[in-house]
Coordinates of C-alpha atoms in Angstrom, one line a residue:
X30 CA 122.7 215.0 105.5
X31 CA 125.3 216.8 107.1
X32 CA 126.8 215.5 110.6
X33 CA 125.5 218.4 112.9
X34 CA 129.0 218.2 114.5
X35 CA 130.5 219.3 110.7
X36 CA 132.4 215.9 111.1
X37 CA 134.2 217.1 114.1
X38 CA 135.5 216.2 117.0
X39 CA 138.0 218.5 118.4
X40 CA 139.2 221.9 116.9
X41 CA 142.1 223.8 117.7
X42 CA 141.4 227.8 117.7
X43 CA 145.1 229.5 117.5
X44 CA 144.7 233.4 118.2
X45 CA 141.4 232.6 119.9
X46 CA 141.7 235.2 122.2
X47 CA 139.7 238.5 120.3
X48 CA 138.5 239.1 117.1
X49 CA 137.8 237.2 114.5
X50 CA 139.2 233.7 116.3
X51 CA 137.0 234.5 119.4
X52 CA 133.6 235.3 116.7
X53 CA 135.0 231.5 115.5
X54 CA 135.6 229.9 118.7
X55 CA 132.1 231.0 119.6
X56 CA 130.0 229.6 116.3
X57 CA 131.8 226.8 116.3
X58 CA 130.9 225.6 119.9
X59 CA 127.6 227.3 119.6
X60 CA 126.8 225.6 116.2
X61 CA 128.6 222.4 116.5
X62 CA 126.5 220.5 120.4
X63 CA 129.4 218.5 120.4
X64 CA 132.6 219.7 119.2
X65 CA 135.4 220.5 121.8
X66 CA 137.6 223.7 121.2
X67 CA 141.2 223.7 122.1
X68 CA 141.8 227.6 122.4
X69 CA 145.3 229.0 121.9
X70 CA 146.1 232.4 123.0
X71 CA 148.8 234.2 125.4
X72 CA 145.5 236.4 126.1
X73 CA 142.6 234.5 127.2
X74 CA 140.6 236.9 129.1
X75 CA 137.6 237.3 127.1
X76 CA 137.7 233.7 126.8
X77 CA 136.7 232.7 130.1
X78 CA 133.7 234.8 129.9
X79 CA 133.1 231.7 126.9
X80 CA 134.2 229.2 129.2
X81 CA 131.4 230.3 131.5
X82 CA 128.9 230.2 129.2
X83 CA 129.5 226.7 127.4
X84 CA 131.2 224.8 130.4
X85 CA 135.0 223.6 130.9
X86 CA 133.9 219.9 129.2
X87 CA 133.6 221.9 126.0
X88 CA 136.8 224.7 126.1
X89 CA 140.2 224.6 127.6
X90 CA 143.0 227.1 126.8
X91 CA 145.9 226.6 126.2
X92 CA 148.7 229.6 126.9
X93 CA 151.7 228.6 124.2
X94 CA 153.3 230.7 122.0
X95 CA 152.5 229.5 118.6
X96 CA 155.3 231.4 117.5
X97 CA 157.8 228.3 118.1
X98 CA 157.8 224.8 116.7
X99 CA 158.0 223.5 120.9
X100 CA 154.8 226.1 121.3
X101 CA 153.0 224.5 118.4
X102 CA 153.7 221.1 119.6
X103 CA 152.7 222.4 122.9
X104 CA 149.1 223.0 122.0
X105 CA 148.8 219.7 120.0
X106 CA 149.8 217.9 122.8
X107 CA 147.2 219.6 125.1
X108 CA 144.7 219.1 122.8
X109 CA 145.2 215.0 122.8
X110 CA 146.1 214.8 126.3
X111 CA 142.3 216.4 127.1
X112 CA 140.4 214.7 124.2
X113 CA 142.2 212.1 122.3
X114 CA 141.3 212.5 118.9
X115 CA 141.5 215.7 116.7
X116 CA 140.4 216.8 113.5
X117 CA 140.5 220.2 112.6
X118 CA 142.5 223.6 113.0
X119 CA 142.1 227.2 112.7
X120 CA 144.9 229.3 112.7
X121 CA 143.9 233.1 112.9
X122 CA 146.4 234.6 115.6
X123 CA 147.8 237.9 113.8
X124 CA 149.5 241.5 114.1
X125 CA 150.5 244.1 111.5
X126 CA 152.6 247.2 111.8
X127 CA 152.7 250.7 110.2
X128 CA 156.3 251.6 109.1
X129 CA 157.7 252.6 105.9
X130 CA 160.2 249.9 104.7
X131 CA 162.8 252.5 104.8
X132 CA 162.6 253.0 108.3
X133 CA 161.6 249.5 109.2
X134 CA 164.1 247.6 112.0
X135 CA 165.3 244.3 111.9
X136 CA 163.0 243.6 114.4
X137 CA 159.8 245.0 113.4
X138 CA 160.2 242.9 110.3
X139 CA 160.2 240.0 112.5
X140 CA 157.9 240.7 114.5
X141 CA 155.0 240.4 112.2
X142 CA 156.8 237.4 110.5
X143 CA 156.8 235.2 113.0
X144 CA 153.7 235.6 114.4
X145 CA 152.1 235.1 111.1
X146 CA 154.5 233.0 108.9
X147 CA 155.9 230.6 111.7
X148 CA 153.1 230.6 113.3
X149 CA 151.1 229.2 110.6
X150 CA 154.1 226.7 109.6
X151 CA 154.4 225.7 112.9
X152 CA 150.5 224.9 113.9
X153 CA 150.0 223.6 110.9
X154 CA 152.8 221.0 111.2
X155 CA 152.7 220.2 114.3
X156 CA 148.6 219.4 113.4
X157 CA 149.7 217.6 110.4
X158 CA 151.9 215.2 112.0
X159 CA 149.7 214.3 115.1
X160 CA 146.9 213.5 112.1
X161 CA 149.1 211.2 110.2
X162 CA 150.2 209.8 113.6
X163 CA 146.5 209.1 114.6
X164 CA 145.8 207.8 111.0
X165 CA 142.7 210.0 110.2
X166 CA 142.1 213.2 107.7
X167 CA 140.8 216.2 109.3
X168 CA 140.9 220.0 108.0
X169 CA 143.0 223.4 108.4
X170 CA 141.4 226.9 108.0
X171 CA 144.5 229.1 107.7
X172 CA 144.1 233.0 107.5
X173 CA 145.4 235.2 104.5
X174 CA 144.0 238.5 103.5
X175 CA 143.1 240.9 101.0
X176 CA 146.4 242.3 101.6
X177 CA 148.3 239.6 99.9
X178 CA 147.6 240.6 96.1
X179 CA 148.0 244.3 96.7
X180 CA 150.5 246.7 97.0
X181 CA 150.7 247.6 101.1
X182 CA 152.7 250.9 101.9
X183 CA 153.8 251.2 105.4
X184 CA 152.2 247.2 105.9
X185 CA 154.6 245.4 104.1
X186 CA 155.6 242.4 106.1
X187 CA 151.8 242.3 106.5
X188 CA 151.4 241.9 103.0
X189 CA 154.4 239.6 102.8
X190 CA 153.3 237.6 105.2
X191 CA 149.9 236.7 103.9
X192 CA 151.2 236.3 100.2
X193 CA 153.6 233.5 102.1
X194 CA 150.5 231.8 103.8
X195 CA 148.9 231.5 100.8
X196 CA 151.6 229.8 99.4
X197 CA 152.0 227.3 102.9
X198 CA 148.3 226.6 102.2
X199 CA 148.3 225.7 99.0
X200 CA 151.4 223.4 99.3
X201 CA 150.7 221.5 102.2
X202 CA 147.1 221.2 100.4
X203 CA 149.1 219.1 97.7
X204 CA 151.6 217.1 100.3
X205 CA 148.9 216.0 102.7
X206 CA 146.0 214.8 100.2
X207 CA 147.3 211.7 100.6
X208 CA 146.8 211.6 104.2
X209 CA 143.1 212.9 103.6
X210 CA 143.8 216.5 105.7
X211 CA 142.6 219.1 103.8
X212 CA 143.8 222.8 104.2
X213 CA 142.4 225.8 103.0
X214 CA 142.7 229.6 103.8
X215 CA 140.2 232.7 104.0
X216 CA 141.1 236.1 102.7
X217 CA 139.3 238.2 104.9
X218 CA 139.3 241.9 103.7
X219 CA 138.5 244.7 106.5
X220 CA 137.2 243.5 109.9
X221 CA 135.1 245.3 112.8
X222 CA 138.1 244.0 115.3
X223 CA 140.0 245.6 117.7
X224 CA 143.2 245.7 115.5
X225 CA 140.9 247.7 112.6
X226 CA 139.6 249.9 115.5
X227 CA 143.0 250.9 116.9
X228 CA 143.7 251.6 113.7
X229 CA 140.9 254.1 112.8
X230 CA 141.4 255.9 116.1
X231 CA 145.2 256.1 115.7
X232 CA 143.9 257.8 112.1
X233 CA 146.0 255.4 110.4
X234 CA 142.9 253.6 108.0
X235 CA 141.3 256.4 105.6
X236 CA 137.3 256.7 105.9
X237 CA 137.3 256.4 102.0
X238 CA 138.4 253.0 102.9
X239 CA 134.2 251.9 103.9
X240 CA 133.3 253.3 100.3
X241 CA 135.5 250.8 98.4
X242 CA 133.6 248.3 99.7
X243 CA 130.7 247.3 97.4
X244 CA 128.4 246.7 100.3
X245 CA 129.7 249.9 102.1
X246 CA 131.1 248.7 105.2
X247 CA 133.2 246.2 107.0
X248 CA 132.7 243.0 108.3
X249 CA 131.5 241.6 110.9
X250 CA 134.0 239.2 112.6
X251 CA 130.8 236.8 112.6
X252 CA 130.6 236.7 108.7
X253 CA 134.3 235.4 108.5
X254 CA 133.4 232.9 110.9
X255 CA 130.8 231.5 108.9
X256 CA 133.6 231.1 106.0
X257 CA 135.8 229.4 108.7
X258 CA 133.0 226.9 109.5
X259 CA 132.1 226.0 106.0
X260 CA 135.7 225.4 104.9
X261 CA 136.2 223.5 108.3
X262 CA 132.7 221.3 107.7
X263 CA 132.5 218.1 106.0
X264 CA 130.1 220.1 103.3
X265 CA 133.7 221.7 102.1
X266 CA 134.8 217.8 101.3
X267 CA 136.3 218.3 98.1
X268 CA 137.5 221.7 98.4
X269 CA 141.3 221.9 99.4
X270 CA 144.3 224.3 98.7
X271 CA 141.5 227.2 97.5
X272 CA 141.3 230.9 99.2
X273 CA 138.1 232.1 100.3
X274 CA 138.1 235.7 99.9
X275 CA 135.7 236.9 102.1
X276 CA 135.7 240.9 101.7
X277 CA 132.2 242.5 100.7
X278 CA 133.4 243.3 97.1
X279 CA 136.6 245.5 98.2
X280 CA 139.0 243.3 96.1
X281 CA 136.5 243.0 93.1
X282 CA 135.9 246.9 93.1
X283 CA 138.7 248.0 90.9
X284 CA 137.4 251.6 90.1
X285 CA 135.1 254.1 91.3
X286 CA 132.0 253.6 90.2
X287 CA 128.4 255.3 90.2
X288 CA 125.6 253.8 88.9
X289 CA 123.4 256.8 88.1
X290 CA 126.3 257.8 85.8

């Protein structure tokens, strides 16, 4: 039998703060009695409404800039100081942009960059070390996308971006084996999350989009929770350096297609 904790004992959320890490940070504590979450975000107002409702011995944030190999440490360090040992990460914090790459500015282009790429590099090394320090495996749930085996106008550090964690994940998946951390990544396609909503009101997502879905809609953030708990659980045990595309048939669904024809 599984342990009802998923093996756990204290996860770090980074990007906890809306979305998709905030639908995580809630199944985890809700589904987990007696995991602890570390939760990373410069915006953690939504997140005390969680604190309320599960108690300060189970959530603390943590206000650090991810972005930075002394913000990445930062958050490590909070997490020990408050519970000793960790064992598992999530890191989902995340922007986009929408510029053509003729237009783009030096700074646009880092923007999304650095949020996702050293981000991701950073977290996860500073996570890596502090488990090899502590002598113990444990288990990272990075976040790709659809976007990173498409062709992205107007999103294309997005796309770059994504393609690059994919290629973190599956690297580190190899170097840190040894150590017994494994590190995985899901793919999520479209999301019901405030990003995808600014998005459709701004009219920058086409409502053609929902029909190339093969279950006609987008996901909840919920559903890509439930990936982000499996790959984190100790039922994912032999599963390291895959990406669990977690889309409701939009990459799958190549061509139009109409069954009464």
């Amino acid at each position: 039998m599984s342990d009802p904790n998923g093996g756990h004992s204290t996860v770090i959320v980074a990007g906890a703060g809306s979305g998709i890490g905030l639908a995580t940070t809630r199944r985890l504590l809700n589904d987990w009695p007696d995991v602890k979450i570390v939760a990373a975000d410069l915006r953690i107002g939504e997140l005390k409404d969680v604190q309320s409702e599960f108690g300060q011995d189970r959530i603390r944030f943590c206000e650090s800039d991810i972005t930075s190999a002394a913000g990445a440490a930062e958050v490590v360090e909070t997490t020990v100081s408050w519970s000793g040992k960790l064992s598992g990460l999530v890191v989902c914090a995340g922007n986009s942009t929408n510029h053509s790459s003729l237009e783009m500015t030096p700074e646009q282009w880092r923007e999304v960059l650095d949020c996702h790429l050293d981000g991701h590099f950073y977290m996860n090394q500073a996570f890596g070390r502090e488990l090899v320090s502590q002598g113990h495996g444990g288990a990272i749930v990075n976040f790709s996308s659809v976007a990173h085996s498409f062709a992205w106008p107007r999103r294309l550090p997005y796309a770059v971006a994504k393609a690059g964690i994919n290629a973190l994940t599956r690297t580190l998946a190899i170097e840190w084996a040894e150590f017994g951390i494994r590190v995985n990544a899901v793919a999520p396609g479209y999301v019901n999350t405030p990003l995808v909503a600014n998005a459709q009101a701004a009219g920058f997502l086409d409502p053609s989009l929902i029909d190339m879905h093969a279950m006609k809609r987008f996901s909840d953030p919920d559903e890509i929770a439930s990936g982000v708990k499996f790959l984190l659980s100790d039922d994912a045990s032999f599963i390291t350096g895959e990406i669990l595309t977690i889309d409701g048939g939009f990459s799958a669904k190549k061509i139009p297609w109409n069954k009464t024809k």
